Amino acid sequence: MKVLVAVKRVIDYNVKVRVKPDHSNVDLANVKMSINPFCEIAVEEAVRLKESGAASEVVVVSIGPKSVQDQIRAAMAMGADRGIWIETAETDLGALSIARLLAQVVRDEQPGLVLLGKQSIDSDNNQTGQMLAAMLDYPQATFASKLTVTGDEAEVTREIDGGLQTLALKLPAVVTTDLRLNEPRYIKLPDIMKAKRKPLAQTSPETLGVTPSAGLKLLSVEPPAERQGGVMVESVAALVDALKNQARVL
Amino acid sequence: MSILVIAEHDNQTLKSATLHALAAATQIGGDVDLLVAGSDCQSVAAEAAAIPGVRKVLVADAPAYGHHLAENVSRLVADLAEGYGYLLTPSTTTGKDFMPRVAAHLVVEQISDVMAVVGPDTFRRPIYAGNAIATVQSSDPIKVMTVRTTSFEAVETSGGSATIESLSQVFEASGTRFVSEALVQSDRPELTSARVVISGGRGLGSADNFAHLYELADKLGAAVGASRAAVDAGYVPNDMQVGQTGKVVAPELYIAVGISGAIQHLAGMKESKVIVAINNDPDAPIFQVADYGLVADLFTALPELIESL
């Protein structure tokens, strides 16, 4: 079984986000970029499926300018076998266009399983996997915290509000990863060297026959309202008094 | 333009998240219909019909909708979409699961986690874990969106008399099978709708020590949450996690105990009305967002607090 993993290049999760002074967007100039943490979990899961014998090949795909090759190479250093780079000038295509591009890659590659992160930590949309599944008419399981593949079926435990839900999906299917699915491995230097020699194919929306749509129009980006700093209380008694008589919440 | 809100429920009662999504619909303005898709869910329909401001309750009652599988619910919603200008559902794990499929079926973008209605086609939503707020405009003929429940006050639940209409369409995908569900049983209020939330962090030190928080919670009628660090350390199950990757809460009173205040946690609770932080580290970032901070050892402060209430 072939596993296709989609990865996104995003601001590193340790970087403090700053809004541009003109409020047009967040400032990404000279900021460390990384593979989206949820996508990294998806790559790790795909590689583990290969290591356990459930998968035969792991293909990683990313969309964007040349810089996204860094994230494809990082995924290959983790163990993906080959990469596909869909070159676009934009870094922020809408989820609908992203899903349409990925759907065409799925039609070409015919993987048994498509793994994606549940959301990217920049736009926080949580849409692409579900849209992709709908376009392909595939079963889906979002927020996966456990994945087992047996024959032509995947059993997925999902983190839902209030607990866990387990679904069985007939393959091919789309699964999106949650935080606790696995802990991605550290990449070692020899693996980075090895990844440089792995095949990376380049394609484009035109070649895939997809014309990206305009998507939502971003009018402005603002920093969130700051909370006013509060007061320090000296004792539990003072705290209870303040909550009762000042804040009046007790 | 009329609006269809897709209700969140467990086939017996309407979840309060629905009331917040209805509030967003009210702000947009127009006739509001409510879809109840489930199995043996007539009691939910009756509850829904009593909500003032709802014109019509559409009920799709079939086993195929019993577990709210995204494949089936999204087909139903897409089938009903014609004639509506907006499709709304709360931004819960259920809503997040099926709504993007609806958008894809209709070939439109989805607007996720709407926190404010600026105009008929313009909305505000958090990005970068709430560290920036984007204002976006949609040119799609149907606006498909999920609503951040903590950003809208719930609508009233009684006094209305909507008509109830039964739907006969059944969409059932063959590729997805429900296996099991393990929901945490609790007598305490739900995290996202509780008036008071008490959360514990790694400072609690062990799963056993969460007992102090439960004791305090029972005194205050509060829900109990946790930071990601406490969840990752195995002290409590993941559905208790408050934060960007867990639940977003905005109670009247939020008490953070032994929580340092990582950005990812703050994103899930900083809209709370009053925030109390108890931590033994005076430099913990949680104190920067707290209305009342107490530097103390939580193992002496908690019993004292429980005692004094």
XYZ file of C-alpha atoms in Angstrom:
559
model
C 0.000 0.000 0.000
C 1.178 3.453 -0.887
C 0.688 6.279 1.638
C 0.486 9.884 0.478
C 1.254 12.601 3.047
C 0.601 16.292 2.464
C 2.853 18.702 4.356
C 2.751 22.477 4.793
C 5.537 24.949 5.421
C 4.541 27.234 8.284
C 6.087 29.551 10.844
C 7.983 27.506 13.435
C 5.739 26.865 16.416
C 8.318 28.354 18.812
C 8.373 31.720 17.055
C 6.343 34.553 18.510
C 3.952 35.813 15.859
C 4.020 39.538 15.066
C 1.471 41.461 13.049
C 2.859 43.851 10.401
C 2.542 47.549 11.317
C 0.180 48.122 8.357
C -2.041 45.237 9.562
C -1.926 43.582 6.139
C -0.799 40.219 7.525
C 1.598 38.681 10.029
C 5.272 39.410 9.495
C 7.066 36.348 8.104
C 10.258 38.136 7.005
C 13.381 36.481 8.457
C 11.282 34.146 10.563
C 12.183 30.503 11.096
C 9.896 28.252 9.042
C 9.251 24.571 9.687
C 7.052 21.687 8.735
C 3.614 22.135 10.346
C 3.651 20.057 13.581
C 0.486 18.121 12.696
C 1.905 17.360 9.215
C 5.079 16.100 10.890
C 2.963 13.692 12.944
C 1.343 12.525 9.672
C 4.770 11.871 8.120
C 5.878 9.981 11.236
C 2.757 7.802 11.152
C 3.268 7.011 7.450
C 6.890 6.061 8.050
C 5.863 3.840 10.975
C 3.290 2.137 8.738
C 6.090 1.398 6.303
C 8.405 0.164 9.040
C 5.685 -2.192 10.315
C 5.147 -3.583 6.825
C 1.618 -2.168 6.440
C 2.784 0.342 3.814
C 5.184 -0.183 0.923
C 5.908 3.398 -0.090
C 5.558 6.855 1.468
C 5.121 9.802 -0.901
C 5.141 13.346 0.438
C 3.597 16.323 -1.355
C 3.749 20.054 -0.671
C 2.420 23.141 -2.426
C 4.059 26.566 -2.700
C 7.190 28.397 -3.842
C 10.626 26.755 -4.073
C 11.150 27.114 -0.316
C 8.642 24.312 0.432
C 11.273 21.892 -0.884
C 12.908 22.262 2.555
C 9.873 20.668 4.191
C 9.635 17.920 1.557
C 13.318 17.124 2.186
C 12.703 17.133 5.944
C 9.894 14.605 5.462
C 12.178 12.474 3.291
C 14.843 12.648 6.006
C 12.228 11.239 8.389
C 11.765 8.321 6.014
C 9.454 9.277 3.138
C 10.617 7.671 -0.124
C 9.986 10.437 -2.619
C 8.501 13.894 -2.942
C 6.162 15.849 -5.155
C 6.426 19.630 -5.293
C 3.493 21.532 -6.755
C 4.967 24.892 -7.606
C 2.807 27.963 -6.987
C 3.823 31.569 -6.436
C 1.352 31.982 -3.569
C 2.039 30.699 -0.074
C -1.544 31.065 1.091
C -3.909 29.437 -1.400
C -7.355 28.741 0.052
C -8.129 25.289 1.458
C -10.501 24.586 -1.434
C -7.737 25.091 -4.039
C -5.235 23.111 -1.964
C -7.710 20.222 -1.716
C -8.381 20.334 -5.479
C -4.648 20.157 -6.226
C -4.178 17.284 -3.759
C -7.206 15.453 -5.191
C -5.531 15.427 -8.591
C -2.309 14.061 -7.084
C -4.369 11.318 -5.407
C -6.003 10.430 -8.745
C -2.560 10.172 -10.350
C -0.806 8.344 -7.522
C -3.685 6.119 -6.305
C -2.488 5.780 -2.676
C -4.327 3.448 -0.298
C -4.212 6.038 2.473
C -3.858 9.815 2.531
C -2.521 11.312 5.764
C -2.685 15.014 6.615
C -2.370 17.126 9.743
C -5.717 18.100 11.266
C -4.879 21.769 10.791
C -1.966 24.075 10.080
C -0.820 26.307 12.907
C -0.856 29.434 10.722
C -4.352 29.651 9.224
C -5.877 27.209 11.772
C -8.574 26.278 9.243
C -8.913 22.540 9.872
C -10.473 21.989 6.428
C -8.124 20.504 3.844
C -8.358 16.795 4.727
C -12.134 16.849 4.939
C -12.470 18.767 1.646
C -10.096 16.352 -0.056
C -12.085 13.356 1.220
C -15.339 14.895 -0.032
C -13.909 15.624 -3.500
C -12.696 12.031 -3.834
C -15.794 10.608 -2.124
C -13.462 8.837 0.323
C -14.227 7.884 3.921
C -12.533 10.162 6.452
C -11.390 10.131 10.050
C -10.273 13.432 11.564
C -8.422 14.035 14.867
C -6.780 10.592 14.815
C -5.030 9.490 18.004
C -4.627 5.838 16.972
C -4.415 4.209 13.547
C -4.312 0.519 12.644
C -4.333 -0.744 9.075
C -5.481 -4.322 8.469
C -6.038 -5.516 4.907
C -8.228 -2.993 3.110
C -9.483 -1.384 6.307
C -8.159 1.283 8.643
C -9.381 1.465 12.222
C -9.025 4.955 13.604
C -9.583 6.262 17.118
C -10.558 9.927 17.069
C -10.292 12.564 19.789
C -13.773 14.056 19.981
C -15.401 16.430 22.477
C -16.143 14.368 25.546
C -13.978 11.363 24.753
C -12.902 9.007 21.995
C -14.656 7.542 18.975
C -13.454 4.637 16.844
C -14.347 4.294 13.169
C -13.491 1.656 10.580
C -12.758 3.048 7.135
C -12.642 1.115 3.899
C -9.473 2.071 2.023
C -8.659 4.251 0.208
C -9.410 6.834 2.875
C -8.279 10.179 4.294
C -7.049 10.429 7.902
C -6.052 13.655 9.666
C -3.755 13.533 12.666
C -4.136 14.897 16.176
C -1.345 15.628 18.655
C -1.276 12.340 20.488
C -1.065 9.994 17.484
C 2.705 9.730 17.865
C 5.853 11.620 18.743
C 7.858 12.415 15.608
C 11.455 11.194 15.547
C 14.482 13.459 15.552
C 16.170 13.704 12.190
C 19.800 12.571 12.163
C 22.462 14.106 9.962
C 23.044 10.968 7.816
C 19.299 10.906 7.087
C 19.440 14.508 5.908
C 22.268 13.556 3.533
C 20.319 10.519 2.324
C 17.197 12.623 1.755
C 19.110 14.858 -0.663
C 19.437 11.927 -3.050
C 15.788 10.886 -2.904
C 13.655 11.749 -5.964
C 11.655 14.972 -5.866
C 9.293 15.522 -8.801
C 8.098 18.981 -9.755
C 4.658 19.730 -11.104
C 2.311 22.694 -11.362
C -1.398 23.510 -11.106
C -1.478 23.767 -14.932
C -0.008 20.290 -15.357
C -2.524 18.965 -12.843
C -5.330 20.724 -14.697
C -6.408 22.814 -11.711
C -6.925 26.583 -11.766
C -6.703 27.800 -8.156
C -9.598 30.055 -7.121
C -9.223 33.361 -5.324
C -10.456 32.083 -1.978
C -11.353 34.305 0.934
C -10.140 37.884 0.781
C -7.938 38.865 3.700
C -8.934 42.425 4.606
C -6.766 42.943 7.665
C -4.877 41.226 10.455
C -4.729 42.660 13.946
C -3.071 41.625 17.168
C -5.549 40.301 19.731
C -6.826 42.620 22.452
C -4.337 42.642 25.307
C -5.567 41.714 28.748
C -5.001 44.285 31.439
C -2.453 43.123 33.973
C -4.087 42.259 37.263
C -3.117 42.433 40.897
C -1.166 40.050 43.100
C -2.840 39.013 46.306
C -0.924 38.055 49.438
C -2.991 35.193 50.783
C -5.846 32.793 50.097
C -8.049 34.889 52.361
C -7.281 38.024 50.335
C -8.016 36.104 47.119
C -11.399 34.890 48.349
C -12.225 38.388 49.562
C -11.335 39.896 46.169
C -13.363 37.319 44.267
C -16.369 37.869 46.526
C -16.311 41.616 46.930
C -14.430 43.052 43.928
C -14.961 40.652 41.047
C -18.214 39.314 42.521
C -17.834 35.924 40.926
C -18.147 33.836 44.076
C -30.992 35.737 3.003
C -32.020 32.766 5.078
C -29.678 30.835 7.313
C -29.461 27.135 8.088
C -27.862 26.229 11.406
C -26.889 22.594 11.884
C -27.607 21.561 15.471
C -25.177 19.763 17.726
C -26.867 17.136 19.905
C -26.536 13.605 21.243
C -29.923 12.355 19.930
C -31.489 13.147 23.304
C -30.726 16.743 24.130
C -29.573 19.771 22.230
C -25.960 20.746 23.041
C -25.564 24.310 24.230
C -22.990 24.927 21.473
C -25.969 25.138 19.102
C -27.333 28.134 21.028
C -24.098 30.049 20.418
C -24.156 29.268 16.689
C -27.767 30.505 16.627
C -26.585 33.738 18.250
C -24.147 34.247 15.374
C -26.985 33.559 12.920
C -29.113 36.175 14.672
C -26.318 38.711 14.267
C -26.105 38.032 10.529
C -29.883 38.481 10.321
C -32.567 36.751 8.256
C -34.821 33.724 8.656
C -33.101 31.030 10.682
C -33.848 27.324 10.242
C -32.313 24.618 12.398
C -31.384 21.170 11.115
C -31.481 18.258 13.538
C -29.877 15.234 11.887
C -29.741 12.176 14.086
C -31.363 8.899 15.008
C -34.369 8.733 17.359
C -33.828 12.430 17.892
C -37.425 13.714 18.142
C -36.863 15.041 21.665
C -34.081 17.231 20.285
C -36.438 18.522 17.603
C -39.016 19.446 20.232
C -36.361 21.279 22.245
C -35.163 23.064 19.103
C -38.680 24.191 18.194
C -38.971 26.077 21.496
C -36.014 28.340 20.739
C -37.263 31.856 19.936
C -36.215 33.133 16.535
C -36.094 29.752 14.849
C -38.468 29.680 11.873
C -38.412 25.999 11.073
C -36.823 22.891 12.526
C -35.837 20.354 9.880
C -35.550 16.838 11.237
C -33.654 14.090 9.466
C -34.231 11.068 11.688
C -32.485 7.962 10.379
C -29.930 5.430 11.670
C -27.453 6.765 9.071
C -27.229 10.027 11.045
C -27.063 8.440 14.501
C -23.329 8.931 14.976
C -23.182 12.175 12.956
C -20.727 10.642 10.481
C -19.292 13.410 8.318
C -19.823 11.490 5.071
C -23.587 11.247 5.625
C -24.342 14.546 7.356
C -22.357 16.570 4.795
C -24.338 15.052 1.896
C -27.593 15.906 3.640
C -26.560 19.495 4.384
C -25.275 20.041 0.832
C -28.583 18.687 -0.469
C -30.507 21.208 1.673
C -28.223 24.151 0.930
C -30.109 25.562 -2.036
C -32.037 28.648 -1.049
C -29.851 29.420 1.942
C -27.277 32.192 2.011
C -25.473 30.861 5.071
C -24.757 27.484 6.609
C -23.568 27.642 10.237
C -22.565 25.093 12.817
C -20.657 25.341 16.093
C -16.917 24.838 15.863
C -16.908 21.591 17.833
C -15.167 18.379 16.796
C -18.417 17.333 15.087
C -18.807 20.617 13.227
C -15.146 20.712 12.234
C -15.490 17.165 10.935
C -18.444 17.509 8.551
C -18.611 21.201 7.606
C -15.550 21.346 5.288
C -17.041 18.388 3.402
C -20.193 20.483 2.894
C -18.066 23.349 1.553
C -16.271 20.999 -0.847
C -19.566 19.546 -2.115
C -20.789 23.098 -2.771
C -17.379 24.176 -4.180
C -17.016 27.135 -1.796
C -14.468 28.093 0.849
C -15.288 27.598 4.517
C -14.793 30.308 7.114
C -13.608 28.528 10.276
C -14.042 29.639 13.894
C -15.956 32.841 13.211
C -15.643 35.032 16.324
C -17.408 38.173 15.062
C -19.815 39.154 12.323
C -18.553 42.392 10.751
C -20.983 42.494 7.830
C -23.044 40.191 5.613
C -19.920 38.814 3.917
C -17.180 39.868 6.351
C -16.120 38.015 9.471
C -13.374 37.967 12.053
C -11.561 34.782 13.004
C -8.480 33.847 15.038
C -5.330 32.679 13.245
C -1.900 31.618 14.582
C -3.445 30.122 17.719
C -5.270 33.349 18.492
C -2.090 35.423 18.312
C -3.591 37.344 15.408
C -7.146 38.113 14.364
C -7.968 38.073 10.665
C -10.845 39.920 9.022
C -11.893 37.986 5.931
C -14.410 38.595 3.182
C -16.205 35.858 1.264
C -17.513 36.256 -2.278
C -19.077 32.799 -2.333
C -22.837 32.596 -2.971
C -23.241 30.453 0.144
C -21.231 31.274 3.252
C -20.246 28.051 4.974
C -18.895 28.649 8.452
C -18.136 27.205 11.837
C -18.774 29.425 14.851
C -16.472 29.834 17.830
C -18.977 29.276 20.608
C -17.214 31.290 23.296
C -17.453 34.437 21.161
C -21.276 34.579 21.083
C -23.689 34.648 24.017
C -26.187 31.769 23.911
C -29.725 32.545 22.708
C -32.776 31.874 24.889
C -34.139 28.335 24.950
C -37.853 28.830 25.496
C -40.755 30.869 24.242
C -40.525 30.044 20.555
C -42.829 27.888 18.477
C -41.075 26.867 15.275
C -42.711 24.437 12.900
C -41.158 20.981 12.682
C -40.649 19.484 9.255
C -39.535 15.890 8.701
C -37.044 15.144 5.968
C -36.967 11.846 4.140
C -33.559 12.066 2.441
C -31.160 9.424 3.699
C -27.519 9.532 2.638
C -25.491 6.579 3.784
C -21.878 6.076 2.733
C -20.783 2.458 2.769
C -17.086 3.083 3.405
C -17.304 4.255 7.022
C -18.434 2.088 9.910
C -18.943 3.238 13.493
C -17.086 0.897 15.840
C -17.318 2.337 19.337
C -17.360 5.447 21.468
C -15.880 6.003 24.920
C -17.334 9.160 26.398
C -16.150 10.340 29.779
C -19.007 10.255 32.276
C -19.103 13.165 34.675
C -21.548 14.833 37.042
C -19.707 18.115 36.657
C -20.702 20.715 34.071
C -19.235 20.562 30.591
C -15.960 22.471 30.187
C -17.084 24.706 27.344
C -20.326 25.796 29.002
C -19.368 25.904 32.695
C -19.660 29.184 34.640
C -16.493 28.352 36.568
C -13.530 26.352 35.253
C -10.624 25.133 37.380
C -7.602 23.878 35.464
C -4.520 22.097 36.676
C -1.086 21.949 35.139
C 2.096 20.013 35.540
C 2.522 21.699 38.922
C -0.056 19.263 40.293
C 2.642 16.636 40.014
C 0.448 13.561 39.665
C -2.943 12.249 38.611
C -3.847 11.679 42.284
C -3.310 15.324 43.121
C -6.079 16.330 40.717
C -8.385 15.177 43.537
C -7.762 18.578 45.169
C -9.128 20.277 42.056
C -12.191 18.026 41.929
C -12.910 18.841 45.553
C -12.661 22.563 44.850
C -14.723 22.152 41.669
C -17.517 20.430 43.569
C -17.633 23.309 46.053
C -17.986 25.821 43.214
C -20.053 23.776 40.752
C -17.140 24.082 38.374
C -15.781 22.066 35.470
C -12.215 20.769 35.642
C -9.711 21.302 32.841
C -5.996 20.838 32.373
C -3.030 22.216 30.505
C -1.425 20.276 27.681
C 1.552 19.551 29.919
C -0.719 17.830 32.444
C -2.399 15.822 29.685
C 0.905 14.831 28.107
C 2.203 13.793 31.525
C -0.764 11.401 31.718
C -2.423 13.028 34.750
C -5.788 13.403 33.006
C -7.432 12.364 29.706
C -7.025 14.525 26.616
C -10.634 15.727 26.474
C -9.876 17.857 29.555
C -7.243 19.886 27.729
C -7.847 23.628 27.572
C -5.858 25.407 24.891
C -5.485 26.046 21.220
C -5.258 22.341 20.437
C -7.837 21.424 23.066
C -10.976 23.218 24.162
C -11.504 26.955 24.087
C -13.319 28.170 27.188
C -14.570 31.569 28.335
C -16.186 31.133 31.765
C -17.000 33.875 34.262
C -14.235 32.585 36.506
C -11.147 30.646 35.431
C -8.779 29.351 38.104
C -5.401 28.161 36.825
C -3.548 26.033 39.354
C 0.065 25.042 38.783
C -0.090 26.197 35.179
C 2.840 28.223 33.851
C 0.828 29.790 31.028
C 2.248 28.616 27.696
C 0.907 30.557 24.692
C -0.976 27.492 23.550
C -2.832 27.320 26.893
C -3.528 31.068 27.015
C -5.147 30.846 23.570
C -7.771 28.556 25.085
C -8.742 30.594 28.147
C -7.757 34.248 27.863
C -11.295 35.302 26.972
C -12.458 34.267 30.446
C -14.017 37.167 32.378
C -11.999 36.774 35.569
C -8.756 34.807 35.660
C -7.114 33.616 38.868
C -3.630 32.087 38.847
C -2.058 30.137 41.677
C 1.555 29.196 41.087
C 4.717 28.956 43.164
C 6.810 30.591 40.437
C 6.381 34.392 40.602
C 7.762 34.690 37.039
C 5.209 32.330 35.464
C 3.684 33.999 32.365
C 0.193 33.068 33.568
C 0.395 36.015 35.992
C 0.523 38.434 33.053
C -3.024 37.549 32.037
C -4.407 36.890 35.522
C -6.713 39.391 37.203
C -5.719 37.941 40.565
C -2.411 36.206 41.099
C -1.327 34.292 44.161
C 2.255 33.113 44.531
C 1.929 30.107 46.790
C 2.545 26.433 47.112
C -0.601 24.945 45.671
C -0.631 22.075 48.135
C -1.118 24.502 51.004
C -3.192 27.056 49.065
C -5.738 24.575 47.682
C -6.856 23.057 51.012
C -7.014 26.553 52.474
C -9.129 27.730 49.565
C -11.469 24.741 49.823
C -11.761 25.343 53.551
C -12.663 29.015 53.166
C -15.483 28.543 50.646
